[in-house]
Amino acid sequence: MTEPAKTRRVVVIGGGVSGLTAAYTLARARQAGAPVEEVLIEANPWLGGVVRSEAVDGFLVEAGPDSFLAEKPEAAAMARDLGLGDDLIGSNDHARRTYILHHKRLVPLPDGLMFLVPTRFWPMVTTGLLPLSAKLKAAGEMFSSPPATEKEDESVASFVKRHFGQAMVENIADPLLAGVYGGDSETLSMRSVLPRFWEMERKHGSLTRATLEAMRHRPTDGAKSSPPSGADTAEPGKLPLFMTLKGGLEQMTQRLAAQVDKYRIFLGRKALTLEFAPGGPGGLGDSCSRRFLINCESYKTYDADAVILALPARHASGMIAPLDHRLSGLLEGIPYSSSMTVSLGFDEKVRAALPPGFGFLIPRKEQRRMLACTFVHAKFDHRAPEGKALLRCFLGGTRDPDILSMFDEAILEGVRRELKAILKISAEPLFYRIHEWPDSMAQYAVGHKARVSAIEQRLLDLPGIYLAGNAYSGIGISDCIRTGKSAAEKALDFVAAERRGTQKTEGSK
Ligand SMILES: Cc1cc2nc3c(=O)[nH]c(=O)nc-3n(C[C@H](O)[C@H](O)[C@H](O)COP(=O)(O)OP(=O)(O)OC[C@H]3O[C@@H](n4cnc5c(N)ncnc54)[C@H](O)[C@@H]3O)c2cc1C
């Protein structure tokens, strides 16, 4: 009679959306009969990492991310997998308009601008955001694009300047990157942050020509987007730009967590180091049959056959230091920025006085503390009671790390002062929430891709250890889901192969 296969334990460290996806993938394998058990260790007393949603008097406040890019399919697919397909909602793209603060006034981004690439002639000619020289350069890009750089990588600022000129960097690219990544276009890597444009340049030379071509082949999806109307119309049947969940993104992390056996989740437990178990396959003694030991605060220890580090790279670096100093150094070298969201609810009067659109971005030269502000009630349905306004201001980033050390009163006062100057809002907010996210946004600096390749190379010498999270190949929710799933699949393959190896060895004894 053959003995039942020994259950292998895969420990996931970090319970944000990346780690939860990994734990969920493992739980699904266990439920399907794989001899594997998942364990999830999280330092906070809650799961979800930066994904947190709070209902406040009929408003829905997202403390961290508020949506995901629909074009990347993993988050919507995961929502459907979790039975949340009916809760998916698309951004109200018919009302989409984003402003840039330019000489203290809100100026709309020209229609047809696809991230940085102009695809419509007339709005570019008439925009007040760019001087004539920049307009001429942008118009000419389609016909005389610069030669692709020979370099392995380049900053976003340098790339955009080559194609569209310095004014496009200062007035559009830099505020966009500050608003999305909390980052700086002079240091962020074009190849890692905007890989599609990097590839476009290699294939087509002109980004404008390539973008126009790509627009003809935009995918479709079944998410409910509001009916199109007005200018900048969302094309019927096309994907909305952003998607989220009716009840907030925390719906997704809660569902993921619900699939993981609650007796296998350890909250409030900070992992410190990872080492080979004394008796494990990588160890020397014979006191433990598993491969790894995870040491946590308060002298708690867990053993594991495989480990997934779904942590900010700096924390993964500290954990891995006892096993590989060089790898630890490579991880440590991935910088992070800190961010803060300040959400404010307002009454009908304020809402009626706001300009139409999704919100605004603020270039560095305007010298404000705010990086961006989203008119949440306009971007998505189900975010504010009928007629009321929900504004979400984004602060911090590499531009202003000091804001995290300020008191809430001073932060609120500063935000209200800037809202008054920019939007003429002097009304008392109905409520406010301030959320701080220290070291939360990985910054893909120039050379990031080479660093990640080096990390992957070194990991080949540490079979059984896998990385997931926003530090490597994309910081969006979909990217995190992709890395969490992929890490879990690799861990499952590893323990299955190891089990087959052990069975063979035992069979040949
Ligand atoms: C303010 C903000 C707004 C954003 N907006 C968007 C958006 O609109 N759309 C979008 O797609 N993306 C957005 N992002 C990015 C996206 O939300 C994140 O990249 C993603 O949620 C990160 O998930 P994660 O699981 O990799 O990391 P995290 O959420 O940071 O989770 C990591 C977890 O590891 C735990 N941990 C750390 N160290 C240890 C340890 N030693 N032991 C145990 N546990 C540990 C932490 O407590 C944390 O729970 C935003 C991010 C922020 C901060």
XYZ file of C-alpha atoms and ligand atoms in Angstrom:
562
model
C 0.000 0.000 0.000
C 1.389 3.470 -0.882
C 1.529 6.002 1.933
C -0.446 9.245 1.458
C 1.780 12.035 0.122
C 3.241 14.247 2.845
C 1.553 17.655 2.859
C 3.963 20.406 1.811
C 3.688 23.788 3.452
C 4.041 27.006 1.506
C 4.294 30.098 3.696
C 3.294 33.444 2.222
C 4.703 36.467 4.030
C 2.742 39.696 3.504
C -1.047 39.908 3.318
C -1.532 42.694 0.772
C -3.251 41.964 -2.512
C -0.089 40.190 -3.796
C 0.240 37.872 -0.815
C -3.496 37.266 -0.610
C -3.543 36.266 -4.276
C -0.678 33.855 -3.636
C -2.410 32.377 -0.565
C -5.697 32.137 -2.478
C -4.000 30.309 -5.374
C -2.476 27.840 -2.915
C -5.800 27.409 -1.103
C -7.497 26.620 -4.411
C -4.857 23.970 -5.149
C -5.400 22.462 -1.694
C -9.168 22.456 -2.193
C -8.592 20.703 -5.523
C -6.710 17.923 -3.710
C -3.047 18.953 -3.961
C -1.144 17.804 -0.853
C -0.209 21.346 0.075
C -1.132 23.747 2.857
C -0.935 27.526 2.734
C 0.104 29.686 5.671
C -0.180 33.473 5.570
C 1.856 35.703 7.876
C 1.030 39.415 8.082
C 2.603 42.100 10.274
C -0.517 44.261 10.528
C -3.590 43.250 12.507
C -5.536 43.442 9.206
C -5.243 41.973 5.723
C -5.242 43.795 2.389
C -2.113 45.952 2.798
C -2.793 49.351 1.258
C -6.205 48.254 -0.065
C -8.767 49.617 2.399
C -12.299 50.871 1.798
C -14.499 52.637 4.332
C -18.175 53.569 4.133
C -18.784 57.005 5.683
C -22.370 58.327 5.774
C -23.207 57.105 2.293
C -19.756 57.958 0.854
C -17.250 55.283 -0.032
C -13.688 56.274 0.819
C -10.753 54.388 -0.652
C -7.772 54.848 1.635
C -5.258 53.461 -0.865
C -5.925 52.448 -4.481
C -9.315 53.468 -5.844
C -9.424 51.485 -9.101
C -7.376 49.529 -11.589
C -6.570 50.025 -15.241
C -9.114 47.979 -17.208
C -6.627 47.315 -19.962
C -4.679 44.971 -17.683
C -7.019 42.008 -17.313
C -5.901 40.297 -14.083
C -7.872 42.334 -11.518
C -11.212 42.106 -13.334
C -10.613 38.401 -13.997
C -9.891 37.849 -10.319
C -13.050 39.745 -9.327
C -15.086 37.454 -11.575
C -13.303 34.391 -10.228
C -14.307 35.488 -6.719
C -17.959 35.914 -7.698
C -17.729 39.702 -7.841
C -18.384 40.067 -11.575
C -21.693 41.864 -10.989
C -19.966 44.376 -8.717
C -17.459 45.496 -11.338
C -18.068 49.048 -12.461
C -16.271 51.108 -15.083
C -15.199 54.734 -14.879
C -17.682 57.254 -16.279
C -15.520 57.851 -19.318
C -18.146 59.975 -21.054
C -17.412 62.585 -18.352
C -13.658 62.079 -18.410
C -11.645 65.234 -18.386
C -8.445 65.854 -16.478
C -7.048 69.283 -15.760
C -3.516 70.458 -15.188
C -2.876 73.393 -12.896
C -1.069 75.798 -15.197
C -0.160 79.316 -14.029
C -2.690 78.874 -11.156
C -5.548 77.976 -13.541
C -7.048 74.576 -14.352
C -6.423 73.832 -18.020
C -7.877 70.622 -19.509
C -5.500 68.042 -20.927
C -6.002 68.141 -24.684
C -8.607 65.644 -25.930
C -7.104 62.603 -27.574
C -3.940 62.591 -25.453
C -3.209 58.905 -24.824
C -1.115 59.189 -21.673
C 1.641 61.244 -23.311
C 0.922 60.791 -26.952
C -1.270 63.242 -28.881
C -3.627 61.441 -31.238
C -5.817 64.391 -32.304
C -4.520 67.398 -34.160
C -6.871 70.254 -33.272
C -6.936 69.906 -29.454
C -3.118 69.948 -29.477
C -3.021 73.074 -31.587
C -5.434 74.935 -29.318
C -4.276 73.777 -25.870
C -3.004 76.456 -23.540
C -0.739 73.929 -21.802
C 2.084 73.967 -24.317
C 4.022 76.733 -26.047
C 4.057 76.904 -29.842
C 7.503 75.286 -30.077
C 6.236 72.220 -28.144
C 3.118 72.008 -30.313
C 5.233 72.028 -33.466
C 7.528 69.335 -32.056
C 4.544 67.183 -31.031
C 2.904 67.587 -34.432
C 6.162 66.704 -36.210
C 6.727 63.551 -34.111
C 4.517 61.552 -36.420
C 6.741 62.346 -39.416
C 10.206 62.831 -37.960
C 10.485 60.747 -34.823
C 13.875 60.673 -33.091
C 16.048 57.556 -33.527
C 15.585 54.978 -30.751
C 18.232 55.321 -28.063
C 21.110 52.847 -28.036
C 21.001 52.876 -24.236
C 19.641 49.980 -22.189
C 17.311 52.371 -20.382
C 16.587 56.053 -20.015
C 14.567 58.315 -17.725
C 10.965 59.113 -18.644
C 11.899 62.810 -18.804
C 14.703 62.209 -21.292
C 12.540 59.944 -23.493
C 9.559 62.321 -23.550
C 11.833 65.272 -24.224
C 13.317 63.524 -27.270
C 9.849 62.916 -28.694
C 7.761 65.875 -27.582
C 10.017 68.479 -25.956
C 10.718 69.804 -22.452
C 7.341 71.533 -21.987
C 5.586 68.176 -22.387
C 7.835 66.794 -19.612
C 7.184 69.647 -17.187
C 3.519 70.293 -17.846
C 2.207 66.800 -18.549
C 4.581 63.828 -18.011
C 5.955 64.844 -14.627
C 2.580 65.671 -13.016
C 1.117 62.436 -14.408
C 3.919 60.372 -12.893
C 3.708 62.251 -9.596
C -0.053 61.614 -9.512
C 0.175 57.920 -10.385
C 3.516 56.731 -8.950
C 4.356 59.448 -6.463
C 7.518 59.621 -8.570
C 9.796 61.901 -10.542
C 10.137 61.750 -14.336
C 13.875 62.551 -14.103
C 14.600 59.340 -12.201
C 11.875 56.876 -13.239
C 12.814 54.340 -15.893
C 11.042 54.609 -19.224
C 11.670 50.958 -19.948
C 10.075 49.749 -16.705
C 7.387 52.373 -16.060
C 6.101 52.782 -19.607
C 7.375 49.650 -21.363
C 4.761 49.847 -24.077
C 6.002 53.219 -25.296
C 9.585 51.973 -25.077
C 8.678 49.043 -27.343
C 6.661 51.298 -29.646
C 9.704 53.431 -30.258
C 11.745 50.379 -31.148
C 9.135 49.013 -33.534
C 7.654 52.149 -35.092
C 9.903 55.092 -34.238
C 6.944 57.453 -33.913
C 4.817 57.011 -30.798
C 1.948 58.893 -32.414
C 1.782 56.536 -35.393
C 2.054 53.470 -33.120
C -0.647 54.730 -30.718
C -3.088 55.458 -33.521
C -2.518 51.930 -34.819
C -3.002 50.391 -31.318
C -6.251 52.341 -30.797
C -7.747 50.584 -33.776
C -7.274 47.266 -31.948
C -8.444 48.202 -28.398
C -9.963 45.175 -26.569
C -13.563 45.043 -25.311
C -15.017 43.750 -22.064
C -18.330 43.270 -20.316
C -17.824 45.762 -17.437
C -20.679 48.146 -16.997
C -19.591 51.540 -18.240
C -22.016 54.412 -17.990
C -23.850 55.304 -21.202
C -21.774 57.526 -23.419
C -22.737 61.146 -23.850
C -21.052 64.484 -24.435
C -17.503 65.223 -25.460
C -14.554 62.823 -25.085
C -17.051 60.034 -25.549
C -16.239 56.506 -24.426
C -16.721 54.330 -27.460
C -19.633 51.904 -26.967
C -18.467 48.323 -26.384
C -14.919 49.451 -25.586
C -13.313 48.885 -22.212
C -13.642 51.732 -19.709
C -10.310 53.250 -18.768
C -10.580 52.332 -15.073
C -12.573 49.723 -13.209
C -13.365 49.145 -9.573
C -15.884 47.376 -7.365
C -19.191 48.872 -6.327
C -18.484 48.304 -2.629
C -14.798 49.292 -2.862
C -11.624 47.393 -3.687
C -11.560 45.863 -0.225
C -14.379 43.616 -1.436
C -11.733 41.799 -3.443
C -9.158 41.414 -0.666
C -11.871 40.255 1.739
C -13.039 37.611 -0.712
C -9.481 36.456 -1.301
C -8.906 36.175 2.452
C -12.158 34.273 2.918
C -10.830 31.459 0.713
C -7.748 30.961 2.900
C -8.293 28.715 5.904
C -8.593 31.092 8.873
C -6.484 28.782 11.054
C -3.647 29.270 8.601
C -3.631 33.081 8.786
C -1.388 34.751 11.374
C -1.993 38.472 11.855
C 0.085 40.974 13.826
C 3.147 38.815 13.213
C 6.140 40.538 11.702
C 8.530 38.173 9.954
C 12.201 38.999 10.550
C 14.491 36.508 8.856
C 14.455 33.479 6.637
C 16.998 30.697 7.013
C 17.537 27.099 6.016
C 16.042 24.719 8.552
C 18.766 22.813 10.441
C 17.587 19.449 9.173
C 15.963 20.571 5.946
C 17.271 19.835 2.469
C 19.429 22.964 2.590
C 20.479 22.539 6.224
C 22.994 20.523 8.229
C 21.308 18.895 11.208
C 18.330 16.590 11.370
C 15.805 18.298 13.653
C 13.370 19.534 10.994
C 12.095 17.848 7.860
C 11.196 21.086 6.086
C 13.521 23.301 4.085
C 13.133 26.763 5.628
C 12.602 28.456 8.965
C 10.885 31.820 9.232
C 11.700 33.765 12.378
C 9.118 36.283 13.488
C 8.929 38.862 16.243
C 8.255 37.491 19.760
C 10.344 34.392 18.991
C 7.630 32.773 16.857
C 9.033 30.412 14.257
C 7.395 28.690 11.288
C 8.829 25.999 9.069
C 8.101 25.809 5.379
C 8.840 23.771 2.270
C 8.584 26.908 0.141
C 8.252 30.602 0.911
C 6.674 33.488 -0.971
C 7.889 36.929 0.040
C 5.004 39.224 -0.913
C 6.562 42.196 0.819
C 7.954 45.587 -0.092
C 11.445 44.843 -1.502
C 13.187 46.471 1.466
C 11.485 44.064 3.878
C 12.182 41.104 1.588
C 15.826 42.262 1.563
C 16.082 42.091 5.361
C 14.492 38.655 5.450
C 16.741 37.173 2.813
C 20.004 38.669 4.115
C 21.031 35.534 6.097
C 20.739 33.436 2.909
C 22.221 35.695 0.232
C 23.804 39.059 0.943
C 24.130 40.013 -2.707
C 20.444 39.325 -3.361
C 19.566 41.237 -0.227
C 21.548 44.231 -1.560
C 19.798 44.109 -4.929
C 16.398 44.149 -3.203
C 17.454 46.917 -0.835
C 18.359 49.065 -3.855
C 14.743 49.360 -5.035
C 13.612 52.741 -3.684
C 10.110 53.515 -2.445
C 8.162 56.698 -2.052
C 5.613 57.423 0.637
C 2.164 58.727 -0.120
C -0.871 60.157 1.564
C -4.510 60.424 0.568
C -6.828 63.041 2.030
C -10.496 62.393 1.261
C -13.116 65.080 1.888
C -16.889 64.886 1.527
C -18.807 68.025 0.516
C -22.410 69.039 0.064
C -24.415 69.691 -3.118
C -23.336 73.334 -3.381
C -19.685 72.413 -3.684
C -20.440 69.691 -6.197
C -22.431 72.042 -8.378
C -19.555 74.529 -8.440
C -16.856 72.017 -9.458
C -15.630 71.938 -13.031
C -16.776 68.838 -14.963
C -14.310 65.947 -15.092
C -12.280 63.481 -13.048
C -9.956 65.959 -11.329
C -6.587 67.649 -11.759
C -2.823 67.173 -11.570
C -0.293 69.720 -10.321
C 3.115 70.279 -11.925
C 6.097 70.909 -9.679
C 6.530 74.527 -10.814
C 3.118 75.470 -9.350
C 4.684 74.903 -5.914
C 1.758 73.240 -4.192
C 1.875 70.405 -1.681
C -0.947 68.539 -3.400
C 0.132 66.321 -6.304
C -3.337 65.537 -7.641
C -7.006 65.620 -6.769
C -9.702 63.216 -7.989
C -13.387 64.133 -8.189
C -14.332 60.647 -7.048
C -18.106 61.159 -7.350
C -17.621 61.962 -11.052
C -15.115 59.230 -11.854
C -17.320 56.402 -10.497
C -20.929 55.855 -9.491
C -21.664 54.545 -5.969
C -19.051 56.749 -4.300
C -21.116 59.640 -2.886
C -24.763 60.207 -1.963
C -26.888 61.787 -4.710
C -25.644 65.294 -5.515
C -22.752 65.288 -2.991
C -19.048 65.520 -3.755
C -16.125 63.342 -2.721
C -12.660 64.773 -3.363
C -9.554 62.684 -2.913
C -6.259 64.530 -2.722
C -2.960 62.772 -3.273
C 0.126 64.094 -1.453
C 3.688 63.099 -0.609
C 5.623 61.104 -3.183
C 9.267 61.841 -3.916
C 8.331 65.525 -4.197
C 7.246 65.941 -0.587
C 8.233 63.069 1.746
C 8.151 65.398 4.786
C 4.380 65.655 4.730
C 4.128 62.320 6.505
C 5.634 63.811 9.638
C 3.040 66.601 9.886
C 0.065 66.619 12.256
C -3.384 65.916 10.813
C -4.653 69.433 11.612
C -1.842 71.024 9.617
C -2.349 68.617 6.711
C -6.074 69.301 6.595
C -5.538 73.021 6.824
C -2.996 72.926 3.992
C -5.261 70.840 1.750
C -8.224 73.129 2.368
C -6.081 76.187 1.636
C -5.005 74.711 -1.699
C -8.556 73.601 -2.594
C -9.711 77.126 -1.881
C -7.021 78.638 -4.089
C -7.562 76.197 -6.956
C -11.300 75.355 -6.819
C -12.601 78.275 -4.725
C -13.985 75.843 -2.134
C -14.264 77.437 1.275
C -17.119 75.285 2.672
C -16.483 73.061 5.689
C -16.124 69.443 4.595
C -18.846 67.084 5.834
C -16.048 64.758 6.924
C -12.426 64.051 6.119
C -10.080 61.092 6.275
C -6.288 61.155 6.132
C -4.403 57.979 5.248
C -0.634 57.701 5.281
C 1.245 55.039 3.345
C 4.946 55.157 4.225
C 7.311 53.512 1.699
C 4.405 52.095 -0.260
C 5.109 52.935 -3.910
C 8.070 51.172 -5.515
C 10.045 53.553 -7.732
C 11.392 51.891 -10.846
C 14.556 53.919 -11.304
C 16.592 53.876 -14.515
C 18.207 50.414 -14.690
C 15.337 48.721 -12.843
C 14.910 46.011 -15.458
C 18.566 44.978 -15.206
C 18.260 44.913 -11.414
C 15.194 42.659 -11.587
C 17.017 40.303 -14.008
C 19.903 40.095 -11.542
C 17.447 39.338 -8.719
C 15.862 36.574 -10.784
C 19.282 35.107 -11.551
C 20.219 34.918 -7.881
C 16.875 33.399 -6.966
C 17.707 30.445 -9.226
C 20.236 29.440 -6.557
C 17.551 29.577 -3.846
C 14.924 27.114 -5.057
C 11.775 27.280 -2.944
C 11.876 31.075 -2.447
C 9.674 33.273 -4.625
C 8.946 37.001 -4.757
C 5.694 38.816 -5.384
C 4.531 42.393 -5.047
C 4.769 45.815 -6.585
C 8.562 46.074 -6.581
C 9.364 44.191 -9.750
C 7.157 44.284 -12.827
C 4.362 46.795 -12.266
C 2.854 48.584 -9.283
C -0.843 48.344 -10.224
C -3.368 46.007 -8.633
C -3.408 43.782 -11.722
C 0.392 43.544 -11.682
C 0.318 42.512 -8.030
C -2.307 39.861 -8.725
C -0.197 38.549 -11.612
C 2.955 38.291 -9.469
C 1.083 36.707 -6.533
C -0.475 34.052 -8.760
C 2.752 33.345 -10.609
C 4.740 33.001 -7.353
C 2.161 30.534 -5.990
C 2.212 28.499 -9.196
C 6.006 28.304 -9.094
C 5.889 27.244 -5.436
C 3.316 24.550 -6.253
C 5.500 23.247 -9.101
C 8.514 23.279 -6.807
C 6.918 21.306 -3.956
C 5.359 18.865 -6.434
C 8.741 18.248 -8.122
C 10.443 17.931 -4.762
C 7.822 15.449 -3.604
C 8.327 13.366 -6.731
C 12.098 13.506 -6.080
C 11.680 12.350 -2.480
C 9.330 9.555 -3.495
C 11.849 8.373 -6.102
C 14.679 8.413 -3.556
C 12.563 6.519 -1.037
C 11.470 4.045 -3.721
C 15.064 3.287 -4.689
C 16.235 2.637 -1.094
C -2.162 55.638 -1.948
C -2.047 54.614 -3.020
C -2.860 54.688 -4.135
C -2.765 53.728 -5.130
N -3.619 53.780 -6.183
C -3.654 52.760 -7.066
C -4.697 52.675 -8.017
O -5.603 53.508 -8.049
N -4.680 51.630 -8.885
C -3.730 50.651 -8.843
O -3.772 49.711 -9.650
N -2.735 50.687 -7.911
C -2.693 51.704 -7.030
N -1.732 51.727 -6.055
C -0.716 50.676 -6.048
C -1.249 49.351 -5.477
O -2.300 49.603 -4.615
C -0.157 48.613 -4.739
O 0.973 48.457 -5.556
C -0.597 47.239 -4.262
O -1.800 47.291 -3.554
C 0.508 46.638 -3.417
O 0.091 45.389 -2.938
P 1.165 44.444 -2.235
O 0.446 43.286 -1.675
O 2.276 44.131 -3.171
O 1.812 45.347 -1.115
P 1.160 45.944 0.205
O -0.235 46.301 0.026
O 2.130 46.977 0.671
O 1.196 44.705 1.184
C 2.384 44.219 1.752
C 2.021 43.627 3.090
O 3.200 43.064 3.664
C 3.122 43.299 5.069
N 4.471 43.206 5.614
C 5.508 44.049 5.402
N 6.583 43.600 6.074
C 6.212 42.461 6.704
C 6.904 41.531 7.537
N 8.199 41.682 7.853
N 6.216 40.455 8.011
C 4.907 40.263 7.699
N 4.210 41.128 6.911
C 4.860 42.201 6.419
C 2.549 44.693 5.165
O 2.025 44.913 6.453
C 1.504 44.671 4.075
O 0.246 44.263 4.551
C -1.805 52.670 -5.031
C -0.975 52.601 -3.909
C -1.093 53.557 -2.901
C -0.220 53.446 -1.686
